[in-house]
XYZ file of C-alpha atoms in Angstrom:
333
model
C 21.719 -50.945 17.916
C 20.630 -48.147 15.588
C 23.736 -46.646 13.978
C 23.493 -42.866 14.252
C 26.166 -40.742 12.680
C 27.587 -37.985 14.883
C 26.185 -35.259 12.638
C 22.755 -36.879 12.613
C 22.654 -36.952 16.399
C 23.644 -33.278 16.596
C 20.998 -32.398 14.019
C 18.254 -34.251 15.866
C 19.259 -32.859 19.234
C 19.009 -29.305 17.917
C 15.629 -30.009 16.317
C 14.274 -31.385 19.608
C 14.243 -27.824 20.909
C 11.239 -25.543 20.775
C 8.531 -27.934 19.630
C 5.013 -27.297 20.953
C 3.290 -30.487 22.047
C -0.163 -30.885 23.569
C -0.621 -33.602 26.174
C -4.244 -34.609 26.648
C -4.962 -37.046 29.451
C -5.012 -37.894 33.126
C -3.067 -35.313 35.120
C -1.735 -36.625 38.430
C 0.319 -35.701 41.449
C 2.814 -38.020 43.097
C 3.591 -37.528 46.778
C 6.669 -39.184 48.284
C 7.408 -39.955 51.915
C 11.100 -40.852 52.015
C 12.751 -42.290 55.107
C 14.217 -45.254 56.987
C 12.865 -48.335 58.731
C 14.543 -49.140 62.041
C 11.833 -51.023 63.903
C 8.523 -52.872 63.640
C 5.371 -51.274 64.998
C 4.147 -52.602 68.385
C 0.571 -52.078 67.102
C 0.794 -54.460 64.138
C 3.511 -56.456 62.319
C 4.342 -53.599 59.956
C 7.463 -51.458 59.537
C 7.607 -47.989 61.069
C 8.941 -45.513 58.509
C 10.755 -42.558 60.042
C 10.191 -39.888 57.409
C 13.151 -37.699 56.478
C 11.606 -35.955 53.497
C 8.205 -35.326 51.911
C 7.833 -33.908 48.416
C 5.561 -33.770 45.373
C 6.213 -34.602 41.739
C 4.157 -34.794 38.564
C 2.569 -38.112 37.642
C 0.590 -39.485 34.712
C 0.093 -37.091 31.814
C 1.689 -34.309 33.869
C 4.914 -36.320 34.006
C 4.768 -36.560 30.214
C 4.561 -32.759 30.119
C 7.605 -32.543 32.388
C 9.535 -34.926 30.128
C 8.687 -32.660 27.196
C 10.183 -29.696 29.085
C 13.350 -31.625 29.894
C 13.677 -32.617 26.227
C 13.833 -28.942 25.273
C 10.289 -28.460 23.991
C 7.142 -26.716 25.183
C 4.258 -28.777 26.598
C 0.632 -27.708 26.501
C -1.029 -29.884 29.162
C -4.776 -30.411 28.747
C -6.726 -32.203 31.455
C -8.636 -31.990 34.705
C -7.838 -31.509 38.386
C -10.114 -31.106 41.380
C -10.922 -27.862 43.119
C -8.788 -28.691 46.152
C -5.477 -28.149 47.903
C -3.742 -30.722 45.722
C -4.793 -28.758 42.638
C -3.021 -25.733 44.117
C 0.103 -27.848 44.615
C -0.231 -29.043 41.009
C -0.394 -25.452 39.744
C 2.635 -24.490 41.830
C 4.629 -27.395 40.396
C 3.766 -26.319 36.851
C 5.108 -22.837 37.532
C 8.285 -24.257 39.087
C 8.776 -26.593 36.109
C 8.468 -23.756 33.622
C 5.203 -25.029 32.142
C 3.809 -21.626 31.311
C 0.724 -22.593 29.311
C -1.673 -24.064 31.868
C -4.900 -22.709 30.391
C -5.874 -26.234 29.332
C -6.057 -27.487 32.929
C -9.672 -27.326 34.076
C -10.957 -27.665 37.630
C -13.896 -29.949 38.395
C -15.690 -29.433 41.709
C -17.017 -32.990 41.644
C -13.740 -34.933 41.577
C -10.475 -34.867 43.529
C -7.104 -34.164 42.029
C -5.589 -37.584 41.388
C -2.724 -38.175 43.806
C -0.627 -41.254 44.435
C 1.338 -41.306 47.681
C 4.409 -43.526 47.752
C 6.321 -44.483 50.872
C 10.003 -45.178 50.162
C 12.078 -46.654 52.985
C 15.737 -47.648 52.731
C 15.465 -47.072 48.963
C 12.637 -49.623 48.755
C 9.065 -48.903 47.686
C 6.992 -49.944 50.721
C 3.406 -48.965 49.891
C 1.340 -46.741 47.590
C -1.892 -44.934 48.545
C -4.191 -43.701 45.747
C -6.803 -40.949 45.973
C -8.721 -40.561 42.716
C -11.957 -40.708 40.760
C -12.221 -42.965 37.720
C -15.573 -41.549 36.578
C -15.629 -40.105 33.074
C -15.571 -36.321 32.992
C -18.934 -34.607 32.296
C -19.953 -33.092 28.976
C -19.253 -29.494 30.023
C -15.622 -30.378 30.785
C -15.393 -32.320 27.500
C -16.603 -29.171 25.724
C -13.926 -27.050 27.402
C -11.146 -29.476 26.452
C -12.203 -29.810 22.814
C -12.797 -26.070 22.417
C -9.391 -25.283 23.923
C -7.606 -27.801 21.715
C -9.265 -26.608 18.515
C -8.639 -22.956 19.373
C -4.916 -23.656 19.839
C -4.372 -26.183 17.049
C -2.328 -23.788 14.896
C 0.153 -23.374 17.753
C 0.618 -27.133 18.228
C 3.138 -29.368 16.405
C 1.727 -32.625 17.716
C -0.356 -34.233 20.441
C 0.100 -37.056 22.941
C -2.994 -38.861 24.224
C -1.933 -40.180 27.630
C -4.496 -42.543 29.105
C -4.391 -43.843 32.668
C -8.091 -44.775 32.768
C -8.919 -41.971 35.209
C -11.789 -40.580 33.168
C -10.432 -37.747 31.016
C -10.039 -39.644 27.748
C -13.664 -40.402 27.001
C -14.712 -41.706 23.584
C -15.814 -38.198 22.634
C -12.492 -36.645 23.669
C -10.478 -39.355 21.880
C -12.406 -39.059 18.627
C -12.557 -35.266 18.790
C -8.834 -34.726 19.440
C -7.821 -37.201 16.736
C -10.271 -35.758 14.183
C -9.050 -32.196 14.786
C -5.424 -33.357 14.581
C -5.889 -35.341 11.366
C -7.645 -32.398 9.682
C -4.709 -30.170 10.612
C -1.996 -32.713 9.720
C -0.586 -33.018 13.251
C 1.425 -35.937 14.617
C -0.675 -37.996 17.050
C 0.851 -40.448 19.511
C -1.110 -42.603 21.925
C -0.157 -44.257 25.207
C -3.279 -46.371 25.893
C -4.759 -48.328 28.759
C -7.426 -51.036 28.731
C -10.573 -48.883 28.594
C -11.251 -47.435 25.137
C -8.185 -49.269 23.787
C -9.705 -49.706 20.325
C -11.137 -46.174 20.082
C -7.766 -44.651 19.146
C -8.072 -45.022 15.373
C -5.920 -43.119 12.844
C -3.019 -42.202 15.150
C 0.543 -41.713 13.931
C 1.926 -44.003 16.658
C -0.055 -46.260 18.975
C 2.192 -47.448 21.822
C 0.894 -50.166 24.146
C 3.231 -52.130 26.359
C 3.205 -55.914 26.355
C 0.660 -56.269 29.170
C -1.703 -53.694 27.684
C -1.597 -55.404 24.287
C -2.252 -58.796 25.882
C -5.102 -57.555 28.067
C -6.850 -55.702 25.235
C -6.592 -58.476 22.638
C -6.879 -61.476 24.972
C -3.826 -62.944 23.243
C -0.454 -63.899 24.683
C 2.831 -62.404 23.510
C 5.122 -65.253 24.472
C 7.162 -65.505 21.279
C 7.941 -63.712 18.019
C 4.980 -65.217 16.192
C 2.570 -64.070 18.920
C 4.009 -60.566 18.830
C 3.784 -60.388 15.044
C 0.181 -61.590 15.058
C -0.894 -59.032 17.666
C 1.013 -56.211 15.970
C -0.638 -56.895 12.620
C -4.038 -57.195 14.292
C -3.635 -53.782 15.938
C -2.551 -52.227 12.642
C -5.688 -53.528 10.992
C -8.099 -52.593 13.779
C -6.700 -49.156 14.553
C -5.533 -47.959 11.129
C -2.457 -46.463 12.807
C 0.557 -45.453 10.765
C 2.806 -47.221 13.288
C 2.205 -49.666 16.139
C 5.001 -49.663 18.720
C 4.796 -52.458 21.301
C 7.243 -52.070 24.178
C 8.481 -55.347 25.633
C 10.485 -54.337 28.710
C 13.747 -56.266 28.666
C 12.854 -57.402 25.140
C 13.118 -53.859 23.780
C 10.363 -52.802 21.405
C 8.959 -53.731 18.010
C 7.466 -51.461 15.328
C 4.759 -52.502 12.891
C 3.866 -50.631 9.692
C 1.525 -51.556 6.870
C 3.135 -53.659 4.129
C 6.510 -53.525 5.891
C 8.425 -56.100 7.963
C 8.437 -55.399 11.686
C 11.483 -53.617 13.108
C 13.066 -54.578 16.410
C 14.757 -52.166 18.788
C 16.798 -53.998 21.443
C 17.168 -52.670 24.948
C 20.505 -51.952 26.589
C 21.226 -54.013 29.708
C 20.887 -51.733 32.733
C 20.625 -51.902 36.486
C 16.874 -51.364 36.815
C 15.909 -49.726 40.100
C 12.378 -48.481 39.343
C 10.282 -48.726 36.152
C 7.824 -46.046 37.333
C 7.415 -43.367 34.699
C 9.431 -45.151 32.000
C 6.416 -45.360 29.689
C 5.892 -41.601 30.057
C 9.483 -41.018 29.014
C 9.186 -43.357 26.035
C 6.085 -41.693 24.574
C 7.514 -38.202 25.223
C 10.811 -38.947 23.517
C 9.129 -40.774 20.638
C 6.825 -37.832 19.982
C 9.470 -35.098 20.132
C 11.769 -37.169 17.912
C 9.103 -37.661 15.233
C 8.199 -33.967 15.245
C 11.924 -33.161 15.034
C 12.136 -35.143 11.797
C 13.409 -38.522 12.996
C 12.158 -41.560 11.137
C 10.233 -44.084 13.188
C 13.270 -46.361 13.732
C 15.413 -43.468 14.969
C 12.585 -42.255 17.202
C 11.985 -45.731 18.642
C 15.659 -46.192 19.443
C 15.943 -42.831 21.198
C 12.706 -43.487 23.098
C 13.805 -46.971 24.170
C 17.172 -45.641 25.325
C 15.539 -42.796 27.249
C 13.203 -45.228 29.007
C 16.188 -47.329 30.044
C 17.994 -44.334 31.523
C 15.110 -43.302 33.791
C 14.697 -46.900 35.032
C 18.070 -46.518 36.742
C 16.569 -43.978 39.146
C 14.280 -44.571 42.142
C 10.947 -42.812 41.750
C 9.512 -41.055 38.724
C 12.329 -39.076 37.123
C 12.104 -37.358 33.703
C 14.675 -37.753 30.966
C 17.228 -34.999 30.284
C 18.071 -33.921 26.720
C 21.842 -33.696 27.223
C 22.023 -36.922 29.201
C 20.092 -38.806 26.539
C 22.085 -37.632 23.542
C 25.454 -37.899 25.327
C 24.642 -41.487 26.311
C 23.524 -42.422 22.791
C 26.622 -40.786 21.298
C 28.895 -42.762 23.621
C 27.035 -45.971 22.744
C 27.444 -45.306 19.028
C 31.212 -44.857 19.432
C 31.679 -48.286 21.039
C-alpha cells in the first residue's frame, strides 16, 4: 500500500478541486431498464423482465467527464453526438450534472448518438443492446474538434483521450490533440482501445488494461516477465512518460524510462460490476497528476477509486470525499 501522510492526503484533496480537464473521445449514453424476473416467456425460453424503473446515465467519455465533476474539477467534454432524441437527452444530462461547458459537443446528422441499453433484473445484468456507428468522423467534424481544442488550450490544465473505437479518435484527431498539448505543456493521459493503439505517441500517461495490451501487442501477460517485456515495449514504441497497465485483481504496474517498474496492489473487494471502472481510473489518475501527485501517488488513488466503483451495480462515478475518506482509513490501519 502507498503510505500517505494525513497532511499529504489533505493537501492533494484540496488541490483536486477546480482543475479544468478536456475529455476528447467517444461520448455515449447508457439506458437502464431495472426490474424483476418472475416468469419465463411463453413465446420463447427467455425471462420476462417486469420493469420497475428506466433511466439514463453517461457512458464512455461522458462518464469520464462525470467522474471529473465528482472529483471536484471542471470537465470540458469534446466529442460527437447524433442529431436525434438521444442527443437531447445527453444535453439534458450534462445540464443536470453541472457540466456547463458543452460547446465542444458537436452534432453529426449522419450518425446516431451512441447508446447502450442494459437490462438489469434481480440485480443481475441480463442483456445489453447497442445502437451506434463505428465509422470515423468526417473531416469537417475533425476540423471543429481541433479548432475548439486549440482555441481553448489556455483554459485547460490537461486532457484525457478516451477511446472506445466509436470513430471520434481518428489518427488526425489523436496527433492534433497531442501536438497542441505538447506545445502548450499540458498533461496528456490516454485510455486506448485496439484501433489506433500505437498512434498515441508522446503522452504523459498511456493506460491500457491487460486485455488491451495483449490484443495490441499479440503477447501474453501471464507472469511478471511478460508484463515487464510488454511494458518496456510500449515505452519504446510510444515514447510515453509513463505506461500504466491495469491488471484487474493484480492491481496495476507503472513503467518509466530507466526506472524499475512500480507495482500498485489492489484492495480485496466484493466486486459487483466492473462497468465504468476504467473511466474512474483514468479520471482519478489525471486529476491527481494535475493536482501535483507523483505518478505512484496518482496510480494508488486511481486504483483505489476503481475498486470503490466496482462495488456498485451499473456505471457509477467516484466521489471525492468517499475516495479520500476510504484511503485515509486504509492508511490508519
